[in-house]
Amino acid sequence: MARVKEIMTPLMERVLQVLSGSPVHLTAEEILKSINDVGRATVYRALDRLTEEGIIHRLSLEHGASVYEYVRKPHMHFRCSQCGKLYDIPGDAGEAIAVAMMQSGHRIERTDVISYGICFNCLNQTQNTKMEETKND
Amino acid sequence: MARVKEIMTPLMERVLQVLSGSPVHLTAEEILKSINDVGRATVYRALDRLTEEGIIHRLSLEHGASVYEYVRKPHMHFRCSQCGKLYDIPGDAGEAIAVAMMQSGHRIERTDVISYGICFNCLNQTQNTKMEETKND
DNA sequence: GTATCTGCAAAACATTTGCCCTTTG
DNA sequence: CAAAGGGCAAATGTTTTGCAGATAC
């Protein structure tokens, strides 16, 4: 951790504080808002460097901005195509993936697993909406 | 496949032809260039619909545009953080992921596995560069 | 004083939207 | 002619860049 500390700038520390204190994924814009008197570019620069150092994760998603999260235990992600909400899914990529990736000869630094579909919340709402529609017909 | 055919517009067919004929992932811009007399917006619309229908996959990556690929057999992806090249990695997400995702109660439609790191190509070049530098010091 | 960090504004991309024209049934 | 597809340009949203001032060593 000593080495990590060395490379940290004040802004990186502040960004990291915001991220590590948040239970949810945040976009660059959200982080920007929760820190006063900071330029947008600086936040992006800090996020880039924190990502490169492996201290945080950047998640690139369909439609809209990337989100950042403080690296805790490994997990996967699920994104609802309907409401756009992002869920953490416990568990990690597992041996199978690691082995396949290793055999490729590349140096793997991290693996993102992202599923897309309809979340349980939207599934229920759709059901309700359908019932309403039927009633009104 | 009958149902699929019904919803295909001429543009969707042309886009699909380009994608299914390409061994590599293409960005919207690349697809645009390989089709004459087509508006940018139309290509995006076609790609959106093809993606929704599950006929092609959109892959959202760090830095730069999303790439599209024709859906053949399931596989994973590796992106080199240095040269930006995207590699296909044989194998799929496996049971472990599917089960974990299912338990979440969401309706999973697809899962992307993307690893980031340094590709074997860049690993070699870096080695060579280092040797050169040593020579010149 | 040189390198690093930061803020600001502009630039650069990637993607989406609105509007209008064309085609098809 | 209504509905759907498509072209174009402008708008939007996200991220990056260039530059100048401030700070740290």
Short mmCIF file of C-alpha atoms (C1' of nucleotides) in Angstrom, two decimals:
data_model
loop_
_atom_site.label_atom_id
_atom_site.label_comp_id
_atom_site.label_asym_id
_atom_site.label_seq_id
_atom_site.Cartn_x
_atom_site.Cartn_y
_atom_site.Cartn_z
CA MET A 1 0.00 0.00 0.00
CA ALA A 2 3.03 2.24 0.44
CA ARG A 3 3.56 2.38 -3.29
CA VAL A 4 -0.06 3.22 -3.83
CA LYS A 5 0.14 6.10 -1.43
CA GLU A 6 3.11 7.57 -3.24
CA ILE A 7 1.29 8.03 -6.49
CA MET A 8 -1.88 9.47 -5.03
CA THR A 9 -2.61 13.13 -5.70
CA PRO A 10 -4.95 15.13 -3.46
CA LEU A 11 -7.70 14.89 -6.03
CA MET A 12 -7.27 11.16 -6.39
CA GLU A 13 -7.68 10.85 -2.65
CA ARG A 14 -10.87 12.86 -2.65
CA VAL A 15 -12.33 10.92 -5.53
CA LEU A 16 -11.37 7.67 -3.85
CA GLN A 17 -13.04 8.80 -0.64
CA VAL A 18 -16.29 9.46 -2.48
CA LEU A 19 -16.17 6.13 -4.26
CA SER A 20 -15.21 4.05 -1.26
CA GLY A 21 -17.99 5.69 0.71
CA SER A 22 -20.63 4.92 -1.88
CA PRO A 23 -22.51 1.62 -1.87
CA VAL A 24 -23.45 2.13 -5.52
CA HIS A 25 -21.65 2.71 -8.79
CA LEU A 26 -21.15 6.34 -9.67
CA THR A 27 -20.66 8.14 -12.96
CA ALA A 28 -17.93 10.73 -13.40
CA GLU A 29 -20.63 13.39 -13.35
CA GLU A 30 -22.02 12.18 -10.04
CA ILE A 31 -18.59 12.16 -8.49
CA LEU A 32 -17.99 15.64 -9.84
CA LYS A 33 -21.16 16.90 -8.17
CA SER A 34 -20.27 15.47 -4.80
CA ILE A 35 -16.92 17.24 -4.70
CA ASN A 36 -16.87 21.01 -4.60
CA ASP A 37 -14.66 23.31 -6.65
CA VAL A 38 -13.23 20.69 -8.97
CA GLY A 39 -12.92 20.76 -12.71
CA ARG A 40 -14.55 18.06 -14.77
CA ALA A 41 -11.31 17.24 -16.53
CA THR A 42 -9.50 16.76 -13.27
CA VAL A 43 -12.05 14.24 -12.09
CA TYR A 44 -11.68 12.30 -15.31
CA ARG A 45 -7.91 12.37 -14.96
CA ALA A 46 -8.10 11.13 -11.38
CA LEU A 47 -10.52 8.37 -12.39
CA ASP A 48 -8.23 7.32 -15.20
CA ARG A 49 -5.26 7.02 -12.94
CA LEU A 50 -7.14 5.25 -10.18
CA THR A 51 -8.40 2.83 -12.79
CA GLU A 52 -4.93 2.23 -14.19
CA GLU A 53 -3.62 1.54 -10.71
CA GLY A 54 -6.36 -0.99 -10.23
CA ILE A 55 -7.69 0.82 -7.17
CA ILE A 56 -11.09 1.35 -8.73
CA HIS A 57 -12.96 -0.24 -11.62
CA ARG A 58 -14.44 1.44 -14.61
CA LEU A 59 -17.44 -0.31 -16.12
CA SER A 60 -18.34 0.56 -19.71
CA LEU A 61 -22.01 0.02 -20.34
CA GLU A 62 -24.43 0.29 -23.22
CA HIS A 63 -26.23 3.61 -23.40
CA GLY A 64 -24.78 6.32 -21.23
CA ALA A 65 -21.76 7.06 -19.17
CA SER A 66 -19.26 4.65 -17.67
CA VAL A 67 -19.62 3.98 -13.98
CA TYR A 68 -16.90 3.62 -11.40
CA GLU A 69 -16.76 1.54 -8.27
CA TYR A 70 -14.31 1.00 -5.47
CA VAL A 71 -12.77 -2.43 -5.74
CA ARG A 72 -14.05 -4.66 -2.98
CA LYS A 73 -14.62 -8.33 -3.48
CA PRO A 74 -14.99 -9.58 -7.04
CA HIS A 75 -18.52 -9.69 -8.37
CA MET A 76 -20.44 -9.52 -11.60
CA HIS A 77 -22.92 -7.03 -12.94
CA PHE A 78 -26.40 -7.02 -14.34
CA ARG A 79 -27.86 -4.13 -16.25
CA CYS A 80 -31.58 -3.80 -16.87
CA SER A 81 -32.22 -2.84 -20.48
CA GLN A 82 -35.54 -1.34 -19.49
CA CYS A 83 -34.94 0.86 -16.43
CA GLY A 84 -31.18 1.10 -16.84
CA LYS A 85 -30.47 0.11 -13.27
CA LEU A 86 -27.19 -1.65 -12.54
CA TYR A 87 -27.10 -4.50 -10.05
CA ASP A 88 -24.19 -6.25 -8.38
CA ILE A 89 -24.34 -10.02 -8.66
CA PRO A 90 -22.36 -12.00 -6.11
CA GLY A 91 -19.82 -14.48 -7.42
CA ASP A 92 -16.94 -14.12 -9.81
CA ALA A 93 -15.90 -15.23 -13.23
CA GLY A 94 -14.60 -18.57 -12.02
CA GLU A 95 -11.86 -20.90 -13.09
CA ALA A 96 -13.18 -21.66 -16.53
CA ILE A 97 -12.77 -18.13 -17.72
CA ALA A 98 -9.42 -17.58 -16.09
CA VAL A 99 -8.02 -20.69 -17.74
CA ALA A 100 -9.37 -19.86 -21.19
CA MET A 101 -8.04 -16.34 -20.93
CA MET A 102 -4.62 -17.50 -19.75
CA GLN A 103 -4.22 -19.90 -22.63
CA SER A 104 -4.53 -16.97 -25.00
CA GLY A 105 -1.07 -15.74 -24.04
CA HIS A 106 -2.23 -12.30 -23.03
CA ARG A 107 -1.57 -10.81 -19.63
CA ILE A 108 -5.01 -10.51 -18.08
CA GLU A 109 -5.36 -7.71 -15.60
CA ARG A 110 -9.05 -7.84 -14.94
CA THR A 111 -12.26 -9.36 -16.23
CA ASP A 112 -15.69 -7.79 -16.40
CA VAL A 113 -18.79 -9.93 -16.51
CA ILE A 114 -21.88 -7.98 -17.46
CA SER A 115 -25.27 -9.47 -18.17
CA TYR A 116 -28.11 -7.60 -19.81
CA GLY A 117 -31.81 -8.34 -19.60
CA ILE A 118 -34.90 -7.29 -17.65
CA CYS A 119 -34.59 -6.92 -13.88
CA PHE A 120 -37.05 -8.56 -11.49
CA ASN A 121 -38.43 -5.15 -10.71
CA CYS A 122 -39.36 -4.34 -14.29
CA LEU A 123 -40.65 -7.87 -14.80
CA ASN A 124 -43.19 -7.29 -12.03
CA GLN A 125 -44.16 -3.83 -13.21
CA THR A 126 -44.74 -5.09 -16.73
CA GLN A 127 -47.08 -7.72 -15.34
CA ASN A 128 -49.02 -5.10 -13.42
CA THR A 129 -49.21 -2.79 -16.41
CA LYS A 130 -50.54 -5.60 -18.55
CA MET A 131 -53.27 -6.31 -16.02
CA GLU A 132 -54.27 -2.65 -15.99
CA GLU A 133 -54.43 -2.56 -19.75
CA THR A 134 -56.64 -5.60 -19.81
CA LYS A 135 -58.95 -3.98 -17.29
CA ASN A 136 -59.29 -0.86 -19.39
CA ASP A 137 -59.92 -2.59 -22.68
CA MET B 1 -36.25 -17.46 -38.98
CA ALA B 2 -39.51 -16.48 -40.64
CA ARG B 3 -40.26 -14.03 -37.88
CA VAL B 4 -36.79 -12.59 -38.15
CA LYS B 5 -37.24 -12.03 -41.86
CA GLU B 6 -40.48 -10.16 -41.33
CA ILE B 7 -38.91 -7.46 -39.25
CA MET B 8 -35.86 -6.94 -41.42
CA THR B 9 -35.67 -3.71 -43.35
CA PRO B 10 -33.46 -3.38 -46.43
CA LEU B 11 -30.90 -1.44 -44.41
CA MET B 12 -30.86 -4.04 -41.67
CA GLU B 13 -30.15 -6.66 -44.31
CA ARG B 14 -27.25 -4.70 -45.73
CA VAL B 15 -25.77 -4.06 -42.31
CA LEU B 16 -26.16 -7.71 -41.42
CA GLN B 17 -24.46 -8.72 -44.62
CA VAL B 18 -21.45 -6.57 -43.79
CA LEU B 19 -21.25 -7.89 -40.25
CA SER B 20 -21.73 -11.54 -41.10
CA GLY B 21 -19.06 -11.22 -43.77
CA SER B 22 -16.52 -9.72 -41.41
CA PRO B 23 -14.23 -11.89 -39.33
CA VAL B 24 -13.63 -8.98 -36.96
CA HIS B 25 -15.69 -6.66 -34.82
CA LEU B 26 -16.74 -3.45 -36.51
CA THR B 27 -17.69 -0.04 -35.20
CA ALA B 28 -20.75 1.77 -36.47
CA GLU B 29 -18.44 4.12 -38.34
CA GLU B 30 -16.66 1.25 -40.10
CA ILE B 31 -19.95 -0.27 -41.14
CA LEU B 32 -21.09 3.11 -42.38
CA LYS B 33 -18.02 3.41 -44.57
CA SER B 34 -18.46 0.00 -46.13
CA ILE B 35 -21.99 0.78 -47.27
CA ASN B 36 -22.55 3.51 -49.82
CA ASP B 37 -25.17 6.22 -49.68
CA VAL B 38 -26.38 5.61 -46.18
CA GLY B 39 -26.97 8.06 -43.37
CA ARG B 40 -25.14 7.66 -40.11
CA ALA B 41 -28.37 7.73 -38.13
CA THR B 42 -29.87 4.98 -40.22
CA VAL B 43 -26.94 2.70 -39.55
CA TYR B 44 -27.27 3.29 -35.82
CA ARG B 45 -30.99 2.59 -36.03
CA ALA B 46 -30.39 -0.64 -37.90
CA LEU B 47 -27.70 -1.69 -35.42
CA ASP B 48 -30.00 -0.96 -32.52
CA ARG B 49 -32.75 -3.08 -33.93
CA LEU B 50 -30.46 -5.93 -34.90
CA THR B 51 -29.08 -5.85 -31.38
CA GLU B 52 -32.51 -5.87 -29.81
CA GLU B 53 -33.50 -8.83 -31.94
CA GLY B 54 -30.41 -10.65 -30.73
CA ILE B 55 -29.14 -11.13 -34.27
CA ILE B 56 -25.95 -9.21 -33.56
CA HIS B 57 -24.09 -8.23 -30.41
CA ARG B 58 -23.03 -4.80 -29.32
CA LEU B 59 -19.91 -4.70 -27.15
CA SER B 60 -19.34 -1.58 -25.07
CA LEU B 61 -15.66 -1.07 -24.42
CA GLU B 62 -13.44 1.36 -22.57
CA HIS B 63 -12.16 4.20 -24.72
CA GLY B 64 -13.85 4.59 -28.05
CA ALA B 65 -16.88 3.39 -29.89
CA SER B 66 -18.89 0.25 -29.32
CA VAL B 67 -18.20 -2.60 -31.68
CA TYR B 68 -20.67 -4.95 -33.28
CA GLU B 69 -20.35 -8.58 -34.25
CA TYR B 70 -22.51 -11.15 -35.90
CA VAL B 71 -23.60 -13.75 -33.38
CA ARG B 72 -21.86 -17.02 -34.06
CA LYS B 73 -20.87 -19.35 -31.25
CA PRO B 74 -20.54 -17.87 -27.76
CA HIS B 75 -17.12 -16.59 -26.87
CA MET B 76 -15.40 -14.06 -24.64
CA HIS B 77 -13.35 -10.99 -25.41
CA PHE B 78 -9.98 -9.61 -24.53
CA ARG B 79 -9.04 -5.99 -25.07
CA CYS B 80 -5.43 -4.83 -24.98
CA SER B 81 -5.12 -1.66 -22.94
CA GLN B 82 -1.99 -0.74 -24.83
CA CYS B 83 -2.72 -1.21 -28.55
CA GLY B 84 -6.50 -1.27 -28.22
CA LYS B 85 -6.88 -4.46 -30.21
CA LEU B 86 -9.83 -6.68 -29.44
CA TYR B 87 -9.41 -10.45 -29.44
CA ASP B 88 -11.95 -13.24 -29.39
CA ILE B 89 -11.31 -15.83 -26.71
CA PRO B 90 -12.88 -19.25 -27.22
CA GLY B 91 -15.12 -20.55 -24.48
CA ASP B 92 -18.16 -19.13 -22.77
CA ALA B 93 -19.22 -17.82 -19.42
CA GLY B 94 -19.98 -21.26 -18.06
CA GLU B 95 -22.44 -22.66 -15.60
CA ALA B 96 -21.21 -20.78 -12.55
CA ILE B 97 -22.15 -17.44 -13.97
CA ALA B 98 -25.46 -18.55 -15.37
CA VAL B 99 -26.51 -19.96 -12.03
CA ALA B 100 -25.46 -16.90 -10.06
CA MET B 101 -27.23 -14.64 -12.49
CA MET B 102 -30.41 -16.73 -12.44
CA GLN B 103 -30.62 -16.67 -8.68
CA SER B 104 -30.82 -12.92 -8.83
CA GLY B 105 -34.36 -13.09 -10.18
CA HIS B 106 -33.63 -11.05 -13.29
CA ARG B 107 -34.32 -12.27 -16.77
CA ILE B 108 -30.88 -12.64 -18.31
CA GLU B 109 -30.80 -12.13 -22.05
CA ARG B 110 -27.08 -12.17 -22.63
CA THR B 111 -23.77 -12.01 -20.85
CA ASP B 112 -20.61 -10.26 -21.93
CA VAL B 113 -17.25 -11.37 -20.61
CA ILE B 114 -14.50 -8.87 -21.33
CA SER B 115 -10.98 -9.05 -19.98
CA TYR B 116 -8.51 -6.19 -20.11
CA GLY B 117 -4.74 -6.37 -19.97
CA ILE B 118 -1.71 -6.46 -22.27
CA CYS B 119 -1.86 -8.69 -25.33
CA PHE B 120 0.93 -11.14 -26.16
CA ASN B 121 1.87 -8.93 -29.07
CA CYS B 122 2.47 -5.85 -26.95
CA LEU B 123 4.20 -7.95 -24.31
CA ASN B 124 6.80 -8.99 -26.88
CA GLN B 125 7.24 -5.52 -28.31
CA THR B 126 7.78 -4.06 -24.86
CA GLN B 127 10.51 -6.60 -24.27
CA ASN B 128 12.20 -5.66 -27.53
CA THR B 129 11.90 -1.95 -26.82
CA LYS B 130 13.49 -2.42 -23.43
CA MET B 131 16.40 -4.26 -24.98
CA GLU B 132 16.88 -1.45 -27.50
CA GLU B 133 16.82 1.13 -24.75
CA THR B 134 19.40 -0.77 -22.79
CA LYS B 135 21.57 -0.96 -25.86
CA ASN B 136 21.35 2.79 -26.39
CA ASP B 137 22.00 3.82 -22.81
"C1'" DG C 1 12.76 26.41 -11.89
"C1'" DT C 2 11.18 22.14 -13.33
"C1'" DA C 3 7.80 18.83 -12.90
"C1'" DT C 4 3.21 17.85 -11.37
"C1'" DC C 5 -1.50 19.02 -10.32
"C1'" DT C 6 -5.45 21.59 -11.28
"C1'" DG C 7 -9.28 24.46 -13.51
"C1'" DC C 8 -11.44 26.16 -17.43
"C1'" DA C 9 -13.04 26.25 -21.94
"C1'" DA C 10 -12.94 24.34 -26.18
"C1'" DA C 11 -12.52 20.32 -28.96
"C1'" DA C 12 -13.37 15.73 -30.20
"C1'" DC C 13 -16.12 11.80 -30.39
"C1'" DA C 14 -20.11 8.73 -30.20
"C1'" DT C 15 -24.79 8.47 -30.35
"C1'" DT C 16 -29.55 10.22 -30.69
"C1'" DT C 17 -33.24 13.22 -32.21
"C1'" DG C 18 -36.24 15.95 -35.15
"C1'" DC C 19 -37.81 16.89 -39.43
"C1'" DC C 20 -38.88 16.08 -43.96
"C1'" DC C 21 -38.74 13.37 -48.11
"C1'" DT C 22 -39.50 8.77 -50.26
"C1'" DT C 23 -41.31 4.37 -50.81
"C1'" DT C 24 -44.75 0.69 -50.18
"C1'" DG C 25 -48.98 -1.39 -49.77
"C1'" DC D 1 -52.67 8.47 -48.02
"C1'" DA D 2 -51.05 6.19 -43.80
"C1'" DA D 3 -47.13 3.84 -42.06
"C1'" DA D 4 -42.51 2.72 -42.11
"C1'" DG D 5 -37.79 3.48 -43.73
"C1'" DG D 6 -34.19 6.49 -44.61
"C1'" DG D 7 -31.13 10.94 -45.19
"C1'" DC D 8 -29.38 14.94 -43.22
"C1'" DA D 9 -28.05 18.22 -39.95
"C1'" DA D 10 -28.35 19.63 -35.46
"C1'" DA D 11 -28.48 18.46 -30.63
"C1'" DT D 12 -26.95 15.75 -26.75
"C1'" DG D 13 -24.00 13.49 -23.77
"C1'" DT D 14 -19.43 11.86 -22.61
"C1'" DT D 15 -14.67 12.14 -22.50
"C1'" DT D 16 -10.29 14.31 -23.86
"C1'" DT D 17 -7.09 18.04 -24.89
"C1'" DG D 18 -4.60 22.39 -24.69
"C1'" DC D 19 -3.20 25.88 -22.12
"C1'" DA D 20 -2.28 28.89 -18.15
"C1'" DG D 21 -1.94 29.50 -13.21
"C1'" DA D 22 -0.76 27.37 -8.73
"C1'" DT D 23 1.83 24.17 -5.93
"C1'" DA D 24 5.48 21.09 -4.50
"C1'" DC D 25 10.14 19.62 -4.49
#
